[in-house]
Coordinates of C-alpha atoms and ligand atoms in Angstrom, one line a residue:
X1 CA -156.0 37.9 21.8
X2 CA -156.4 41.1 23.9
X3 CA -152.9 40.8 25.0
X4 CA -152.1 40.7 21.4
X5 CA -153.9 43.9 20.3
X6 CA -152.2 45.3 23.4
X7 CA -148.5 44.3 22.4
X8 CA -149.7 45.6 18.6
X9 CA -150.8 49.3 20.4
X10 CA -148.2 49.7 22.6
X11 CA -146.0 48.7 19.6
X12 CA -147.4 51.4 17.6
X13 CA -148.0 54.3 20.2
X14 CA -144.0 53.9 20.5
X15 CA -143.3 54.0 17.1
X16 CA -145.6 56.4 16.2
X17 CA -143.5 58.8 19.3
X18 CA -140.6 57.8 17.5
X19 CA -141.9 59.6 14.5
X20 CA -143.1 62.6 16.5
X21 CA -140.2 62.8 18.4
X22 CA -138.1 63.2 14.7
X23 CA -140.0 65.6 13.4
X24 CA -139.6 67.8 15.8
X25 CA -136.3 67.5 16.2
X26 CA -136.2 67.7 12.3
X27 CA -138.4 71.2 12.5
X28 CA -135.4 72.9 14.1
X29 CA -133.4 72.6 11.2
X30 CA -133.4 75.1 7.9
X31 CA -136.2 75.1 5.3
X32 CA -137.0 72.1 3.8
X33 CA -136.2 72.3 -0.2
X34 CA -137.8 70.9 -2.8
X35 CA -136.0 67.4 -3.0
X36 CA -137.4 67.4 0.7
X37 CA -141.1 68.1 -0.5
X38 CA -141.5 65.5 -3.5
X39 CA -139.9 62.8 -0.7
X40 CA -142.9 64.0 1.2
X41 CA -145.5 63.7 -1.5
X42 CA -143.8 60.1 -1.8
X43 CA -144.1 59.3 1.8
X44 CA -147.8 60.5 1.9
X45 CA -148.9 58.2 -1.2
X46 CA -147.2 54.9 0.2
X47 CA -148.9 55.4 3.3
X48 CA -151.9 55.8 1.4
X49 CA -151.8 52.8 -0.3
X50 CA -150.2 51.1 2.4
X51 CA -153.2 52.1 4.7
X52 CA -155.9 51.0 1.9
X53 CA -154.1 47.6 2.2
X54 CA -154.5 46.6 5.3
X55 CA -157.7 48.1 5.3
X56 CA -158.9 46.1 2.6
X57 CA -157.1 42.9 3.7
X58 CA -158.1 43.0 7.2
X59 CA -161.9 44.3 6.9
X60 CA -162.8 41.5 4.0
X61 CA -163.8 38.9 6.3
X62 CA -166.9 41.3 7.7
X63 CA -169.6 41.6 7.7
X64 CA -170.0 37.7 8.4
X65 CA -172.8 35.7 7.4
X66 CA -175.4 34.6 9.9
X67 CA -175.1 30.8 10.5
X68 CA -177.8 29.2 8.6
X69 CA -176.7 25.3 9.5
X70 CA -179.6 22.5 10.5
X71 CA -178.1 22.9 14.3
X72 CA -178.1 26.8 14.3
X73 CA -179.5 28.2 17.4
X74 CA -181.6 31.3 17.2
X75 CA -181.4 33.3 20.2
X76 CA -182.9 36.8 20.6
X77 CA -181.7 39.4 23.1
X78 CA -183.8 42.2 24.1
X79 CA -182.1 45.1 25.7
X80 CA -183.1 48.5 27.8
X81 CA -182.1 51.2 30.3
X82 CA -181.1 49.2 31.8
X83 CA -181.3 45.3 31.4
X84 CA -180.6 43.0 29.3
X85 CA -183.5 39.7 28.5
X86 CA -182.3 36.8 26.5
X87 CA -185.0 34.2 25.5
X88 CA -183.1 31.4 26.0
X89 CA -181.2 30.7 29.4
X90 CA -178.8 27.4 28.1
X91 CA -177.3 27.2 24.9
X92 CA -176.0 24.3 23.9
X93 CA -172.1 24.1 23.4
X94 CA -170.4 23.3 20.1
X95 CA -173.0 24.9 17.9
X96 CA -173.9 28.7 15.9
X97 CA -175.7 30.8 17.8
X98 CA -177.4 33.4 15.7
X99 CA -178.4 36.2 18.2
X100 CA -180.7 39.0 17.4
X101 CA -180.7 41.6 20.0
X102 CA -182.7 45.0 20.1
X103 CA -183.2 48.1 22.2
X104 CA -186.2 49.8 23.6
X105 CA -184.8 52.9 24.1
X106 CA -181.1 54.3 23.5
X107 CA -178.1 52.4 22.0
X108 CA -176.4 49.8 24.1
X109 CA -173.4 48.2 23.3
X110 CA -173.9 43.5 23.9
X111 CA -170.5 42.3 24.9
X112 CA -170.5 39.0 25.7
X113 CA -167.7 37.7 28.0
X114 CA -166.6 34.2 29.7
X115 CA -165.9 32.8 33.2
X116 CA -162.7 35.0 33.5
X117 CA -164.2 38.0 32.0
X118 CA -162.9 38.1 28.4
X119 CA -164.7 39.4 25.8
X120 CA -166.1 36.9 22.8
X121 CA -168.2 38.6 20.3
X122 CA -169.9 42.2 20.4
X123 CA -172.4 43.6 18.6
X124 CA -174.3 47.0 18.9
X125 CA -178.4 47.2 19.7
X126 CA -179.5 50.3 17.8
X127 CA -182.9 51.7 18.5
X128 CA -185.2 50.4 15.5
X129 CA -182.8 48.1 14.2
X130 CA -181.9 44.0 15.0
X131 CA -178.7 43.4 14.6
X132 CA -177.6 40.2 14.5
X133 CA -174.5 38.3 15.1
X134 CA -173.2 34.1 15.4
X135 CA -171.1 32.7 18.0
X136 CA -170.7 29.3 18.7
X137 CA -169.2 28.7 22.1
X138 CA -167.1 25.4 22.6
X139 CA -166.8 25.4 26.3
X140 CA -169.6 25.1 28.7
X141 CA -170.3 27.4 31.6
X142 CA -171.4 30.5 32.8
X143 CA -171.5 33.7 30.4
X144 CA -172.0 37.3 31.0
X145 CA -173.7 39.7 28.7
X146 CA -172.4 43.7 29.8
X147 CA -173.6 46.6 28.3
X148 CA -170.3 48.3 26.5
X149 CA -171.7 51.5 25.7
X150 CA -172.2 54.2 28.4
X151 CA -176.2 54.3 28.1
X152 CA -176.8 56.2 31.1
X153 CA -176.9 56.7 35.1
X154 CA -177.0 52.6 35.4
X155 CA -175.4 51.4 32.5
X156 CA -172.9 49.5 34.8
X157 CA -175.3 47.1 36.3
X158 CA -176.7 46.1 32.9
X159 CA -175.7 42.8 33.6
X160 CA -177.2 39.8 32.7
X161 CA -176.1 36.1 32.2
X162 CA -176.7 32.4 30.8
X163 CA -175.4 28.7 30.7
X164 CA -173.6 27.2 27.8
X165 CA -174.0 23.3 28.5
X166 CA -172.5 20.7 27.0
X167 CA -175.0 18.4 24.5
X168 CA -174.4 15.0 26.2
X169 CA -176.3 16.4 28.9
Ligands
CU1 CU1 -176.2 50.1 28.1

């Protein structure tokens, strides 16, 4: 997946130097006329609806709905400068956890990442709010929760972690 989104914005980046790189080439020429302009006013509406298309198509899934299934875990995630406290040290694999996390103090960003460091799920903790988020992790092991927002002169050791282990245990 990241390698994908990397592929996508290296993908982009170059096409979008492509375009740079025309126009300003293109801005040594003569005055555009008025042909030129109306293919402009063109250009800028099917980007616009272009742009509200893949907005719309790719932001419909969200926000998702909290798990709410007879195996659902409820796990709640308290978080400050600069620590991170989870109620619940092993989570069962295989089923919808629906964390809660909070802050005491300033916004910190809960990324929660596997074994070899990969992010899973993320969710902001705002100060007076819960936000909540499901994940349902289908291999067991150890996890890491990081703080992905900068939150201060410590924010790289907010670090905490906890077990995923596997029901038939
Ligand atoms: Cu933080």
């Amino acid at each position: 997946m990241q390698s994908n989104v990397l592929l996508i914005s290296l993908v982009l980046m170059a096409a979008m130097a492509v375009v740079f790189y025309v126009a300003a080439r293109a801005s040594d020429g003569p005055e555009p006329g008025p042909r030129a302009n109306s293919k402009r006013t063109g250009l800028i509406w099917a980007m616009l609806v272009v742009g509200v298309l893949v907005s719309v198509g790719t932001l419909r899934p969200w926000p998702h709905a909290l798990a709410s299934t007879d195996d659902t875990i409820n796990v709640a995630i308290t978080s400050g400068q600069w620590w991170w406290e989870i109620d619940t040290v092993e989570i069962p694999a295989g089923k919808p956890v629906n964390f809660s996390v909070t802050t005491e103090d300033v916004t910190h960003g809960l990324g929660i990442y596997n074994a070899d460091m990969r992010l899973l799920t993320q969710v902001q903790a705002i100060p007076g709010y819960t936000t909540e988020i499901t994940y349902t992790f289908d291999e067991p092991g150890q996890y890491e929760i990081l703080c992905m927002e900068y939150c201060g002169i410590a924010h790289h050791e907010m670090v905490n972690e906890f077990e995923v282990v596997s029901v038939e245990e």
